[in-house]
mmCIF file of the C-alpha atoms, coordinates in Angstrom:
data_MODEL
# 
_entry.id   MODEL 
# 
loop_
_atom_site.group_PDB 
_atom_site.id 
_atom_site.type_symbol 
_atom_site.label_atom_id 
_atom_site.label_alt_id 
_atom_site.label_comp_id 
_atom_site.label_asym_id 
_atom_site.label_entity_id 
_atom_site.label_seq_id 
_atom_site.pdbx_PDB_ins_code 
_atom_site.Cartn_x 
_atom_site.Cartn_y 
_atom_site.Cartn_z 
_atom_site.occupancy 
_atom_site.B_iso_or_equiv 
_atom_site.pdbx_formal_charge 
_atom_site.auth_seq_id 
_atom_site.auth_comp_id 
_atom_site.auth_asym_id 
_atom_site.auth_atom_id 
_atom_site.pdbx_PDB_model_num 
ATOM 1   C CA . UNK A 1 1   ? -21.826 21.997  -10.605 1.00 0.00 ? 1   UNK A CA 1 
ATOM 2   C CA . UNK A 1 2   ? -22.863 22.537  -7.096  1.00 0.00 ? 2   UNK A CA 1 
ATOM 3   C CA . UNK A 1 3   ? -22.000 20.518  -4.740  1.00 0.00 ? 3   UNK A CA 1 
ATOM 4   C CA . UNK A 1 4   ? -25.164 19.641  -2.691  1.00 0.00 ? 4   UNK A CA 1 
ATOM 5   C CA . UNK A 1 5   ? -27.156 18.451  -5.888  1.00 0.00 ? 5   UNK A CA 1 
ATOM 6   C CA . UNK A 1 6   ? -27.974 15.230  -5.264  1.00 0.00 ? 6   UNK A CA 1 
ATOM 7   C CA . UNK A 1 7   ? -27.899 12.758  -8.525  1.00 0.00 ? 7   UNK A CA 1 
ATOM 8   C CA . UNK A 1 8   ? -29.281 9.418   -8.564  1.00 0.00 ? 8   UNK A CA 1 
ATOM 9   C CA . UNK A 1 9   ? -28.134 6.553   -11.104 1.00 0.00 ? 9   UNK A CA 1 
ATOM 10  C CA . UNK A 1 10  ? -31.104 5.484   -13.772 1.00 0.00 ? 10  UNK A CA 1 
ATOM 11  C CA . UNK A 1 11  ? -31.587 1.937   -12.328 1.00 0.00 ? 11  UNK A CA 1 
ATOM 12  C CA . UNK A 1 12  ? -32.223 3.578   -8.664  1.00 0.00 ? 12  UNK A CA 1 
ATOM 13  C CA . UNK A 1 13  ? -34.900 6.170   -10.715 1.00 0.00 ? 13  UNK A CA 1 
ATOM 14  C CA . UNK A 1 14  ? -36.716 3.207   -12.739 1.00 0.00 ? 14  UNK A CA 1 
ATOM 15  C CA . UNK A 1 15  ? -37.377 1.444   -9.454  1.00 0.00 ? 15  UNK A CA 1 
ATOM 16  C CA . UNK A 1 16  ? -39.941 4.407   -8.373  1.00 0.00 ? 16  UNK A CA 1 
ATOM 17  C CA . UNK A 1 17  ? -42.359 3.742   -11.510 1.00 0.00 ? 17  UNK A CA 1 
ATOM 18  C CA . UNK A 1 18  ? -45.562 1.888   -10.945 1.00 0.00 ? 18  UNK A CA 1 
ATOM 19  C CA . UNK A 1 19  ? -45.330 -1.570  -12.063 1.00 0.00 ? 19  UNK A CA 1 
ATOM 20  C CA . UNK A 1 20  ? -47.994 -1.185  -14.789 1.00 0.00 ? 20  UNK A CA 1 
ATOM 21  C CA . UNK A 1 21  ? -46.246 1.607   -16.507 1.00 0.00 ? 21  UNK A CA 1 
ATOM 22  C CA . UNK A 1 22  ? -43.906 -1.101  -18.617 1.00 0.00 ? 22  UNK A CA 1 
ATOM 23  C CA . UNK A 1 23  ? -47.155 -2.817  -19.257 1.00 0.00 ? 23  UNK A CA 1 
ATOM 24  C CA . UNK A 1 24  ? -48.582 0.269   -20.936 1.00 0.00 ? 24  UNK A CA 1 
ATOM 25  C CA . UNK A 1 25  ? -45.282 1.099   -22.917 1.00 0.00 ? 25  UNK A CA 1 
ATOM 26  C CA . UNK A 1 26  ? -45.612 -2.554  -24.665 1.00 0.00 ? 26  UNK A CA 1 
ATOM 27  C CA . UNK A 1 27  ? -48.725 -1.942  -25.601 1.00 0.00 ? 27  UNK A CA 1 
ATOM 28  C CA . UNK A 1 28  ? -48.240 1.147   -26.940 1.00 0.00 ? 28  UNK A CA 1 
ATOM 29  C CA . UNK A 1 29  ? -45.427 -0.197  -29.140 1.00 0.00 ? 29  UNK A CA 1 
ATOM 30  C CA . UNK A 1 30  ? -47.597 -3.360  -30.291 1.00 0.00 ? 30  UNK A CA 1 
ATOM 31  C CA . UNK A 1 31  ? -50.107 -0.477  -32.342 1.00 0.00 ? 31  UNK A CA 1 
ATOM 32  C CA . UNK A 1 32  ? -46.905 1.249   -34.636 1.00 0.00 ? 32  UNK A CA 1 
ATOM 33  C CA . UNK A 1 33  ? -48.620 1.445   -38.059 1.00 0.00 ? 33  UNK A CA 1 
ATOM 34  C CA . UNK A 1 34  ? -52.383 1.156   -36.714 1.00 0.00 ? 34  UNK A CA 1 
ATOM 35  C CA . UNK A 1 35  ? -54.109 2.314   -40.252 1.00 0.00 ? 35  UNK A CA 1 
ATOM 36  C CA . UNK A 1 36  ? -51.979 -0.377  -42.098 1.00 0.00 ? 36  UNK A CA 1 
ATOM 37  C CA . UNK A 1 37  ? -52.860 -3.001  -39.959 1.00 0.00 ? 37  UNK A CA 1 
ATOM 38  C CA . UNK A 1 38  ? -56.824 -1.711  -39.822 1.00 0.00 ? 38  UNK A CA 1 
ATOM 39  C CA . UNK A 1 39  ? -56.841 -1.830  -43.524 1.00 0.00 ? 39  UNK A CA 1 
ATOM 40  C CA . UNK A 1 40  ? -55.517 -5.165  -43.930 1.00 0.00 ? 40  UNK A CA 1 
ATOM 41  C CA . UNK A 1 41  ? -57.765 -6.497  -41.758 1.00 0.00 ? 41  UNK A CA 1 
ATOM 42  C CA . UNK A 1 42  ? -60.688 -4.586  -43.053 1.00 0.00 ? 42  UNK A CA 1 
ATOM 43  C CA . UNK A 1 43  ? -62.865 -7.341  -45.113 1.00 0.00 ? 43  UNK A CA 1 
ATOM 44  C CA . UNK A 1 44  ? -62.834 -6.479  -48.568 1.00 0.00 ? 44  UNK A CA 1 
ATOM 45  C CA . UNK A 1 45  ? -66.477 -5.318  -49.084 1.00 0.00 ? 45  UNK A CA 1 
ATOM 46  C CA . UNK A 1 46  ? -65.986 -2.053  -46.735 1.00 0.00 ? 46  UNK A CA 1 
ATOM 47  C CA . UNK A 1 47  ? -63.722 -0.817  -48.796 1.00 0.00 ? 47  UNK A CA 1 
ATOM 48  C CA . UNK A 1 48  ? -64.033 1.941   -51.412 1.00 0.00 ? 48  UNK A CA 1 
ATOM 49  C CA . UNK A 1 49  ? -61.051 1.460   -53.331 1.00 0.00 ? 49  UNK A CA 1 
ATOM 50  C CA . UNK A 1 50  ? -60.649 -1.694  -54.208 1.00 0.00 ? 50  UNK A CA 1 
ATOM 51  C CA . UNK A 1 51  ? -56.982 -3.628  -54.217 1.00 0.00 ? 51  UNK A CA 1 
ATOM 52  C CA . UNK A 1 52  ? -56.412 -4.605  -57.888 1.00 0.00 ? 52  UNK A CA 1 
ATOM 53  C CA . UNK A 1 53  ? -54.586 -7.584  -59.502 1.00 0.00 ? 53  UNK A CA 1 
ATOM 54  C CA . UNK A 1 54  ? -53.320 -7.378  -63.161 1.00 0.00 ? 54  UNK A CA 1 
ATOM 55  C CA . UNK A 1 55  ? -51.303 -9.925  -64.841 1.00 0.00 ? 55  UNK A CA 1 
ATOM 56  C CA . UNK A 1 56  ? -50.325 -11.965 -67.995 1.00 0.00 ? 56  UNK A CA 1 
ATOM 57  C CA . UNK A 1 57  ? -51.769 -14.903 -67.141 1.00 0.00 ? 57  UNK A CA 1 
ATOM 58  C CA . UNK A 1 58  ? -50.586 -16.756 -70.065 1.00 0.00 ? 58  UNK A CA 1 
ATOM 59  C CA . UNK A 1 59  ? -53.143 -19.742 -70.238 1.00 0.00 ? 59  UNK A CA 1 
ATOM 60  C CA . UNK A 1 60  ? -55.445 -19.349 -67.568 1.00 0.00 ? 60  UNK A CA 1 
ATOM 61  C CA . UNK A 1 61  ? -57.412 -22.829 -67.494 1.00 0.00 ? 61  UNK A CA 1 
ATOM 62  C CA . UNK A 1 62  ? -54.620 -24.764 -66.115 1.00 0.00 ? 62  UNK A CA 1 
ATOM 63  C CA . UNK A 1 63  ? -53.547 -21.940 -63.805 1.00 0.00 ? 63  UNK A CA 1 
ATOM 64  C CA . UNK A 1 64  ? -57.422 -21.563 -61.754 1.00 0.00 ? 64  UNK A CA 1 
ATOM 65  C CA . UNK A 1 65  ? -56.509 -23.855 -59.077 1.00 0.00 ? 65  UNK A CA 1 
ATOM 66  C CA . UNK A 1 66  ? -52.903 -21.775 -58.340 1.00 0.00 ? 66  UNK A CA 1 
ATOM 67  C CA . UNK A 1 67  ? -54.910 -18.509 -58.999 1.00 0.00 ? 67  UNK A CA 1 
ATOM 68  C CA . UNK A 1 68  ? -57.910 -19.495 -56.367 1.00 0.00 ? 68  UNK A CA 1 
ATOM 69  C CA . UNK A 1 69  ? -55.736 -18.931 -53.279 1.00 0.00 ? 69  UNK A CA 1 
ATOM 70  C CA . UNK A 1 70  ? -53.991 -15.317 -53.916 1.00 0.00 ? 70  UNK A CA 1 
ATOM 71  C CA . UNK A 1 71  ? -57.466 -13.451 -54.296 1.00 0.00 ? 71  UNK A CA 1 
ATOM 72  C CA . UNK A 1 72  ? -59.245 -13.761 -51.297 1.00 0.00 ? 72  UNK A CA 1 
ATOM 73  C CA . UNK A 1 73  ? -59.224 -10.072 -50.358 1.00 0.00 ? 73  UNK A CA 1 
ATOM 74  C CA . UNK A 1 74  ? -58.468 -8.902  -53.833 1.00 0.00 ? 74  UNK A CA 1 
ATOM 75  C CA . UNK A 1 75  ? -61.838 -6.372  -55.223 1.00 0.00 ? 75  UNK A CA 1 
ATOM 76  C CA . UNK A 1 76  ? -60.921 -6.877  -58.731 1.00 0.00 ? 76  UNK A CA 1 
ATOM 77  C CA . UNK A 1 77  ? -58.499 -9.341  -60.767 1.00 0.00 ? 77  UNK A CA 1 
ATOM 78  C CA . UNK A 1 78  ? -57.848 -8.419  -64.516 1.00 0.00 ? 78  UNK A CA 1 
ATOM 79  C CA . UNK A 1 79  ? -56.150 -11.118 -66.905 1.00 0.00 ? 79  UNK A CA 1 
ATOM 80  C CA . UNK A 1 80  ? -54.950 -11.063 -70.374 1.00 0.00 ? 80  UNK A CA 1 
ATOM 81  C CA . UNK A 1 81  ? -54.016 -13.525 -72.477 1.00 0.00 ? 81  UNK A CA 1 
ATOM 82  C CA . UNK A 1 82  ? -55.611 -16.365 -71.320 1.00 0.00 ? 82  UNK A CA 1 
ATOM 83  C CA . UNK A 1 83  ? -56.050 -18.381 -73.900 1.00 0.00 ? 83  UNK A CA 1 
ATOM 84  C CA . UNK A 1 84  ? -60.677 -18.494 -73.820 1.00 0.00 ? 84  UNK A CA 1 
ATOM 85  C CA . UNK A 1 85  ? -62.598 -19.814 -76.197 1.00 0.00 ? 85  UNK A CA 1 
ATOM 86  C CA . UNK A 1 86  ? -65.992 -20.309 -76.497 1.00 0.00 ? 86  UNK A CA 1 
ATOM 87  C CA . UNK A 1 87  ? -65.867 -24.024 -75.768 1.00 0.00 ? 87  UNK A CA 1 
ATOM 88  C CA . UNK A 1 88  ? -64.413 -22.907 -72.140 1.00 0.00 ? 88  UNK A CA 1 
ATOM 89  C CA . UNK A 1 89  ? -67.204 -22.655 -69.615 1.00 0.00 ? 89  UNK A CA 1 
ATOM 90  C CA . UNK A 1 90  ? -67.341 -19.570 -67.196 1.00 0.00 ? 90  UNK A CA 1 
ATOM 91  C CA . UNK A 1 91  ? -67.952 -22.043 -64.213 1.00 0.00 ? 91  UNK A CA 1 
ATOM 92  C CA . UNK A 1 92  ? -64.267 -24.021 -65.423 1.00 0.00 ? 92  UNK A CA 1 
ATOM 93  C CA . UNK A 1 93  ? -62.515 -20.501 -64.737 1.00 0.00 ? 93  UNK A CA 1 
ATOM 94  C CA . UNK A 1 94  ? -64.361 -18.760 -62.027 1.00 0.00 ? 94  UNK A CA 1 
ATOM 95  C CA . UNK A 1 95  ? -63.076 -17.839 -58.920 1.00 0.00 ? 95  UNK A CA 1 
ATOM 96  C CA . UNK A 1 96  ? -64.535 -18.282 -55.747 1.00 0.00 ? 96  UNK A CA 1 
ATOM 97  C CA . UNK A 1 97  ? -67.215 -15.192 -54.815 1.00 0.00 ? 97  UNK A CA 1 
ATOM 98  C CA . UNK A 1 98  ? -65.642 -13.480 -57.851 1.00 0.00 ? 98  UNK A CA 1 
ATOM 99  C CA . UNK A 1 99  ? -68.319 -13.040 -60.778 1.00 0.00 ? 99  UNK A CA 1 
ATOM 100 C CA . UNK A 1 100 ? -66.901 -14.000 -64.152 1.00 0.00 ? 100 UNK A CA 1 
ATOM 101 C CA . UNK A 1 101 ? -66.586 -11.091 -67.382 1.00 0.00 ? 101 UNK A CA 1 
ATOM 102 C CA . UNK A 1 102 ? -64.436 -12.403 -70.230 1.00 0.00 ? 102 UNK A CA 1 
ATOM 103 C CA . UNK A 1 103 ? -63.749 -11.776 -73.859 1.00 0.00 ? 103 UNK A CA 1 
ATOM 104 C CA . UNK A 1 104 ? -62.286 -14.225 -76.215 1.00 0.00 ? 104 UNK A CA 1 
ATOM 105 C CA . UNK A 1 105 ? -60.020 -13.341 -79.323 1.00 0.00 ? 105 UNK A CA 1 
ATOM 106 C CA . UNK A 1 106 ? -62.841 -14.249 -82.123 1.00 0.00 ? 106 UNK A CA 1 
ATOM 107 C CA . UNK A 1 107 ? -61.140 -12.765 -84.858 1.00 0.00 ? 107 UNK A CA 1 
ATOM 108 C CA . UNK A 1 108 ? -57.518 -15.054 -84.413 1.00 0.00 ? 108 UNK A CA 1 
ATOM 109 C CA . UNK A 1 109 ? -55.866 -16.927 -86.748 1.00 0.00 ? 109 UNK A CA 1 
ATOM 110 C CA . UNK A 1 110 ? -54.142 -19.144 -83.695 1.00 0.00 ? 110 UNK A CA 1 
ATOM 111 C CA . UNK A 1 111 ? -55.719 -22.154 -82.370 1.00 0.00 ? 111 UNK A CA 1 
ATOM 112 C CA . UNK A 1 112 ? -56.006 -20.627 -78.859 1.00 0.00 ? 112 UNK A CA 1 
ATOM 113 C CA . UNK A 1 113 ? -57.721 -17.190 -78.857 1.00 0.00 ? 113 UNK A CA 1 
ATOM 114 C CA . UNK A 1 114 ? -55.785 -14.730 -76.306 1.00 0.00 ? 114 UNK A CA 1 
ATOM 115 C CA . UNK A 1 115 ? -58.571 -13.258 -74.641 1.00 0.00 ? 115 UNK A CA 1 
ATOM 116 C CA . UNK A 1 116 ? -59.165 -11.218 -71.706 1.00 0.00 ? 116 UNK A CA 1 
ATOM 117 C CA . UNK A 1 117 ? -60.713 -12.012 -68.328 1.00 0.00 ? 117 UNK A CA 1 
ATOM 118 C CA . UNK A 1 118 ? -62.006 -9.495  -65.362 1.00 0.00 ? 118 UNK A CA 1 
ATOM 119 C CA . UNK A 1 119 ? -63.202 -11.175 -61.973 1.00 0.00 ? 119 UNK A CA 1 
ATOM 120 C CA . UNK A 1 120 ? -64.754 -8.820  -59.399 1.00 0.00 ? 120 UNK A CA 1 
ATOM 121 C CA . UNK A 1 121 ? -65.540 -9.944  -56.210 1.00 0.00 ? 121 UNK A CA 1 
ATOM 122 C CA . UNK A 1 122 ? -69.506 -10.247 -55.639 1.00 0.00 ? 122 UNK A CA 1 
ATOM 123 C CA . UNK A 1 123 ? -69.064 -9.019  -51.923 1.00 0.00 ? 123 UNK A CA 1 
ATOM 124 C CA . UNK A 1 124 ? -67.506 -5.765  -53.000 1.00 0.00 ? 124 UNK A CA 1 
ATOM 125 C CA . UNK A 1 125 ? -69.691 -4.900  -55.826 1.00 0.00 ? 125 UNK A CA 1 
ATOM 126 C CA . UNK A 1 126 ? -73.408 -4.294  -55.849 1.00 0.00 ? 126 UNK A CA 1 
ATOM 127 C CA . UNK A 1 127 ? -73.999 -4.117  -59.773 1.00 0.00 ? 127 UNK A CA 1 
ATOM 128 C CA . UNK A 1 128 ? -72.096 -5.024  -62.711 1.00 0.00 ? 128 UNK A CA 1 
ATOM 129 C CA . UNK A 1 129 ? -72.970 -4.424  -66.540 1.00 0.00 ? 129 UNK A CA 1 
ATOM 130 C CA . UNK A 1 130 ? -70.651 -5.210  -69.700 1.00 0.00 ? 130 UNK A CA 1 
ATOM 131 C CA . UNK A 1 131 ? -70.437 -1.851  -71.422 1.00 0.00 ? 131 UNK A CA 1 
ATOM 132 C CA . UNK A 1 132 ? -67.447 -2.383  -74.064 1.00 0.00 ? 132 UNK A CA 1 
ATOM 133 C CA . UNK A 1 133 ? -66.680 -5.525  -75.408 1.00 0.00 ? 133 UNK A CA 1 
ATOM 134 C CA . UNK A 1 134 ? -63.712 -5.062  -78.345 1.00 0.00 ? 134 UNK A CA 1 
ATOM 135 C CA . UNK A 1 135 ? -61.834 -7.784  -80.493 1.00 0.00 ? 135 UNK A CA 1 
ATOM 136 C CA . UNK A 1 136 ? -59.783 -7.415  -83.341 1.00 0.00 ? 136 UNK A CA 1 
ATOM 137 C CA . UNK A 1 137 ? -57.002 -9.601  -84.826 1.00 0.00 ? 137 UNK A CA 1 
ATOM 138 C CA . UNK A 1 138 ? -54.576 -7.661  -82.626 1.00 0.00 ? 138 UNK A CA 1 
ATOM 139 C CA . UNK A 1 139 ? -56.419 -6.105  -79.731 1.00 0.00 ? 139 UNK A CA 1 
ATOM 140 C CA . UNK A 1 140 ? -58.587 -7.206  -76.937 1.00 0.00 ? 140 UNK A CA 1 
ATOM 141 C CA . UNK A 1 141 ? -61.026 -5.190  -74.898 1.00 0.00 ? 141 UNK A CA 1 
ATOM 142 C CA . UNK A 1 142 ? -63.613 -5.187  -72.411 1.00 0.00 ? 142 UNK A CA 1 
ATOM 143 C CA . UNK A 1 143 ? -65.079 -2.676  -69.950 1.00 0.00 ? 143 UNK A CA 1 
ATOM 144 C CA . UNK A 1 144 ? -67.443 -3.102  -67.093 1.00 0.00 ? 144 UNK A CA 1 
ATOM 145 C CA . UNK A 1 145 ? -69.272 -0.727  -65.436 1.00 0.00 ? 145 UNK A CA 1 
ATOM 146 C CA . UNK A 1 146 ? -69.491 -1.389  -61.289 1.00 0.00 ? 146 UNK A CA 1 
ATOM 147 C CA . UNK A 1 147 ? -70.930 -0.164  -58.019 1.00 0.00 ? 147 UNK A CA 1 
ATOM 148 C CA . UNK A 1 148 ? -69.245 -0.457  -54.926 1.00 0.00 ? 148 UNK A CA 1 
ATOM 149 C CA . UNK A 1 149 ? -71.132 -1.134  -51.605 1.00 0.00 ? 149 UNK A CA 1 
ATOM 150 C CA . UNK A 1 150 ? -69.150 1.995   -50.334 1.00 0.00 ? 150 UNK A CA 1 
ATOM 151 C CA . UNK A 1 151 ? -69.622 4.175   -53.150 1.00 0.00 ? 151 UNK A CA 1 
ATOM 152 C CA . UNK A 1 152 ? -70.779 8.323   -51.757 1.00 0.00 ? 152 UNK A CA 1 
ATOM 153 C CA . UNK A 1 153 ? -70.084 10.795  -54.302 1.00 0.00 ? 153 UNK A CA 1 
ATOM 154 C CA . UNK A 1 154 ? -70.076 8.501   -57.948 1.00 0.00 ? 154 UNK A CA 1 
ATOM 155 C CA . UNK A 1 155 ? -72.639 6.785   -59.285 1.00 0.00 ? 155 UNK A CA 1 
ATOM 156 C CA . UNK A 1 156 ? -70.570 4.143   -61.104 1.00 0.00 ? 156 UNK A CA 1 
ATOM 157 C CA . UNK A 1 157 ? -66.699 3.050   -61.690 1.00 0.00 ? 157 UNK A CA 1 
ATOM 158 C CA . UNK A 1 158 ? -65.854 1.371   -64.712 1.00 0.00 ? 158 UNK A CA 1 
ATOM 159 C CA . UNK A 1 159 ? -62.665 -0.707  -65.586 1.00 0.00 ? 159 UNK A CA 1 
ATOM 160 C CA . UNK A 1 160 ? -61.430 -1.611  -68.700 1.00 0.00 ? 160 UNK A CA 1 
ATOM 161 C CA . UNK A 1 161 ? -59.242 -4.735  -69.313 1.00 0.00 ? 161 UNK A CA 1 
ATOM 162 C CA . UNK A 1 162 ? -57.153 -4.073  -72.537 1.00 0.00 ? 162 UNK A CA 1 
ATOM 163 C CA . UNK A 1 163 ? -54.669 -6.654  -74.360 1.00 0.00 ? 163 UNK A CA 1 
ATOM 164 C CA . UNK A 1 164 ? -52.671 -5.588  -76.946 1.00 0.00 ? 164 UNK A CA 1 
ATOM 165 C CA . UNK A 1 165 ? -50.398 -7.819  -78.752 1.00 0.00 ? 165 UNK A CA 1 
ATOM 166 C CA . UNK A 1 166 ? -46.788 -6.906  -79.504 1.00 0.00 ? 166 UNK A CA 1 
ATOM 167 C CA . UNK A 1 167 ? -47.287 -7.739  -83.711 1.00 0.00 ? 167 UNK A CA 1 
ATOM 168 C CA . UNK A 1 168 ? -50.063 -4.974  -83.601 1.00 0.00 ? 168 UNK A CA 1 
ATOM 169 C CA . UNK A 1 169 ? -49.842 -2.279  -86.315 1.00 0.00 ? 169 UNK A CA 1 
ATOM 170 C CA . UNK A 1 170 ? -50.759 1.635   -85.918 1.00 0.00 ? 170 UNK A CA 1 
ATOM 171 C CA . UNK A 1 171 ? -54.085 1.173   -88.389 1.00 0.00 ? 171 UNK A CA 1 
ATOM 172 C CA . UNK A 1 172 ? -55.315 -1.815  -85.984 1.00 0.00 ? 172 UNK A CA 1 
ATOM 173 C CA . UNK A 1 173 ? -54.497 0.109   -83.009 1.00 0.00 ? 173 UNK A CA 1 
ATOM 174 C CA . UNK A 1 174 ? -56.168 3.485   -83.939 1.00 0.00 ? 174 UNK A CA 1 
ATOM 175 C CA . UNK A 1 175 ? -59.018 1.346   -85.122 1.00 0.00 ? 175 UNK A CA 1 
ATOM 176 C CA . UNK A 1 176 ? -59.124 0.146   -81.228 1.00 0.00 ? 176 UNK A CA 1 
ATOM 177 C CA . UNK A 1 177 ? -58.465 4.040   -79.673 1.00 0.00 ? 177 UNK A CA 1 
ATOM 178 C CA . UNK A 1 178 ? -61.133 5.398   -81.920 1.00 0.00 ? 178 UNK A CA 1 
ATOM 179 C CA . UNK A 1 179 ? -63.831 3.197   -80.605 1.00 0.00 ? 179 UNK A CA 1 
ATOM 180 C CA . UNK A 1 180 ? -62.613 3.184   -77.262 1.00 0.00 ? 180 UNK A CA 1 
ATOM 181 C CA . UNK A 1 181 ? -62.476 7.305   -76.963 1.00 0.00 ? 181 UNK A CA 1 
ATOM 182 C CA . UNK A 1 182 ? -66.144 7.057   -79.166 1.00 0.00 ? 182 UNK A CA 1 
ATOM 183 C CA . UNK A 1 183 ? -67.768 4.933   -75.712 1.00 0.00 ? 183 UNK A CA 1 
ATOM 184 C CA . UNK A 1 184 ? -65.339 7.108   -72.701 1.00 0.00 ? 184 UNK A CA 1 
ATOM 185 C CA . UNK A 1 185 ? -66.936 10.052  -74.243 1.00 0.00 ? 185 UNK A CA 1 
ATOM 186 C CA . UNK A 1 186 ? -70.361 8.443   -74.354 1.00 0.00 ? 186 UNK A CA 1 
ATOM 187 C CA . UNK A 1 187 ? -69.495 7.578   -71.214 1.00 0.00 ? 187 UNK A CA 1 
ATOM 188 C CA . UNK A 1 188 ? -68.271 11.231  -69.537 1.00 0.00 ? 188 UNK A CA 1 
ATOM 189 C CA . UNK A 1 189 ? -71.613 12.735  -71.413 1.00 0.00 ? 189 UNK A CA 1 
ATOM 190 C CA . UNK A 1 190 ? -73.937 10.607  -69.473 1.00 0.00 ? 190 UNK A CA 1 
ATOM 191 C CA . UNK A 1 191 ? -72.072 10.983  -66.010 1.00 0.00 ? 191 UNK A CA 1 
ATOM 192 C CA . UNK A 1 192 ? -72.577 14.576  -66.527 1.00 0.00 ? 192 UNK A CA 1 
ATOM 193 C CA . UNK A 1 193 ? -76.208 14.925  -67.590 1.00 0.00 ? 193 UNK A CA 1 
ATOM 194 C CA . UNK A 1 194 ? -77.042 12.586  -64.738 1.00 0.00 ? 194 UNK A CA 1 
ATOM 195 C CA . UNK A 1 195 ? -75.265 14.636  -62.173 1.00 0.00 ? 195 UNK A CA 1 
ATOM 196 C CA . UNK A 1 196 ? -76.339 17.881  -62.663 1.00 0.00 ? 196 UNK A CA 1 
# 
């Protein structure tokens, strides 16, 4: 080392930075994970991609009020087995600014139909149209075709809410694939004769 080097401790150094200069460090570490935070506070109907809820609901009439509070910035909830039937209103199970799409178990032999529910929320979506609606003793279905506010390059998005119970058999459930590949090929024809 030489000799006339002159060192200075790191206390005696920190005392020649501008006051404001810790300020500005704070800050800087308040904004770690900016995008994360921007997106959660991003209201739900400037999004593209929607945040989606799926669950077993397992009765859904008695569950509405617990449900109401966990979907405010949810785009689209999907339920099975909740237990519909046609004596059920849509305004007993609807969720706040969410519009209602539901199919009911017709076909069951139990005294509650399982049954499938999809909720998107009306802010997020500019159109909505029921393209596929499947029951069977074994199988529910239903399929909605929506448009997002945000939407550039697609016309449409659809989503399909699909139940199948655990007693189904490989007959019943071909019988479901079959007409469900029949309408995503419908489906994939008309996307492409519109687009080009």
């Amino acid at each position: 080392m030489h000799s006339n080097r002159i060192i200075h401790s790191r206390d005696f150094i920190k005392r020649f930075k501008p006051k404001n200069f810790h300020i500005c460090n704070k800050l800087k570490k308040k904004h770690h994970g900016g995008w994360q935070r921007a997106l959660k506070s991003t209201p739900i109907h400037h999004t593209t991609v929607p945040v989606i809820i799926s669950t077993n609901c397992r009765s859904l009439p008695n569950k509405i009020l617990l449900s109401s509070g966990i979907h405010h910035n949810t785009g689209i909830v999907t339920l099975q087995e909740t237990w519909l039937h046609d004596s059920y209103d849509d305004n007993i199970v609807s969720l706040n600014d969410f519009n209602v799409f539901r199919q009911a178990r017709v076909c069951s032999k139990k005294k509650c139909g399982v049954g499938v529910v999809t909720f998107i929320h009306s802010k997020w979506s500019i159109s909505n149209k029921v393209c596929l609606k499947f029951s069977n003793e074994y199988s529910d279905c239903i399929t909605v075709r929506y448009r997002p506010k945000h939407l550039s390059k697609f016309k449409f998005i659809y989503i399909s809410n699909v139940y199948v119970s655990p007693g189904c058999t490989k007959s019943d459930l071909s019988m479901f694939a079959d007409e469900f590949t029949a309408f995503a090929a419908a489906c994939f024809e008309n996307s492409i004769n519109s687009n080009w």
